[in-house]
Amino acid sequence: MKQLFGGVLIAMGLLVMTCSGLCSLAVVAAVFDEALRDPSTLMLPLLVGGIPFALGFGAFRWGRSLSRKKVPEA
């Protein structure tokens, strides 16, 4: 059961990271002309997609740690 939950967390984390990364890419493409004049506008994608990306990465790492099989000690 623990490995199933870990696999679900891995899948959810990958989906969240992918969607937020694509969203950040779209925001960068939308404000690219303005970013050439004012580089501080490149912080906007960090706010829009950075927090969900971090949450997705956390879910991915948590799922990966749950899904690994413990090696029995000899």
CSV table of C-alpha atoms in Angstrom, one decimal:
chain,number,residue,atom,x,y,z
A,1,MET,CA,0.0,0.0,0.0
A,2,LYS,CA,2.9,2.3,0.8
A,3,GLN,CA,4.4,1.8,-2.6
A,4,LEU,CA,1.1,2.5,-4.3
A,5,PHE,CA,0.7,5.8,-2.4
A,6,GLY,CA,4.3,6.6,-3.3
A,7,GLY,CA,3.6,6.0,-7.0
A,8,VAL,CA,0.6,8.2,-6.9
A,9,LEU,CA,2.7,11.0,-5.3
A,10,ILE,CA,5.4,10.6,-8.0
A,11,ALA,CA,2.8,10.9,-10.7
A,12,MET,CA,1.1,13.8,-9.1
A,13,GLY,CA,4.4,15.6,-8.5
A,14,LEU,CA,5.5,15.1,-12.1
A,15,LEU,CA,2.2,16.4,-13.4
A,16,VAL,CA,2.3,19.5,-11.2
A,17,MET,CA,5.9,20.2,-12.1
A,18,THR,CA,5.2,19.8,-15.8
A,19,CYS,CA,2.1,22.1,-15.8
A,20,SER,CA,3.7,24.8,-13.7
A,21,GLY,CA,6.8,24.7,-15.9
A,22,LEU,CA,4.8,25.1,-19.0
A,23,CYS,CA,2.8,27.9,-17.4
A,24,SER,CA,6.0,29.7,-16.4
A,25,LEU,CA,7.3,29.3,-20.0
A,26,ALA,CA,4.0,30.8,-21.3
A,27,VAL,CA,4.4,33.8,-18.9
A,28,VAL,CA,8.0,34.3,-19.9
A,29,ALA,CA,7.0,34.3,-23.6
A,30,ALA,CA,4.2,36.7,-22.9
A,31,VAL,CA,6.3,39.3,-21.1
A,32,PHE,CA,9.5,38.8,-23.1
A,33,ASP,CA,9.4,42.2,-24.9
A,34,GLU,CA,8.9,44.0,-21.6
A,35,ALA,CA,11.5,41.9,-19.9
A,36,LEU,CA,14.1,43.2,-22.3
A,37,ARG,CA,13.4,46.8,-21.0
A,38,ASP,CA,12.8,45.9,-17.4
A,39,PRO,CA,14.5,42.6,-16.3
A,40,SER,CA,12.6,42.7,-12.9
A,41,THR,CA,9.5,41.4,-14.7
A,42,LEU,CA,11.2,38.0,-15.0
A,43,MET,CA,10.4,37.5,-11.3
A,44,LEU,CA,6.7,37.1,-12.3
A,45,PRO,CA,7.1,33.5,-13.6
A,46,LEU,CA,8.9,32.7,-10.3
A,47,LEU,CA,5.8,33.8,-8.4
A,48,VAL,CA,3.3,32.2,-10.8
A,49,GLY,CA,5.0,28.8,-11.4
A,50,GLY,CA,7.7,28.6,-8.7
A,51,ILE,CA,5.6,27.8,-5.7
A,52,PRO,CA,3.6,25.0,-7.5
A,53,PHE,CA,6.8,23.6,-8.9
A,54,ALA,CA,8.3,23.4,-5.5
A,55,LEU,CA,5.2,21.7,-4.1
A,56,GLY,CA,5.2,19.2,-7.0
A,57,PHE,CA,8.9,18.5,-6.5
A,58,GLY,CA,8.2,17.9,-2.8
A,59,ALA,CA,5.5,15.4,-3.6
A,60,PHE,CA,7.8,13.7,-6.1
A,61,ARG,CA,10.6,13.3,-3.6
A,62,TRP,CA,8.2,12.1,-0.9
A,63,GLY,CA,6.7,9.6,-3.2
A,64,ARG,CA,10.1,8.4,-4.3
A,65,SER,CA,11.2,7.9,-0.7
A,66,LEU,CA,8.0,5.9,0.0
A,67,SER,CA,8.2,3.7,-3.1
A,68,ARG,CA,11.7,2.5,-2.5
A,69,LYS,CA,12.0,-0.9,-1.1
A,70,LYS,CA,13.9,-1.2,2.1
A,71,VAL,CA,17.0,-3.4,1.8
A,72,PRO,CA,17.1,-6.0,4.5
A,73,GLU,CA,20.2,-5.8,6.7
A,74,ALA,CA,22.3,-8.9,6.7
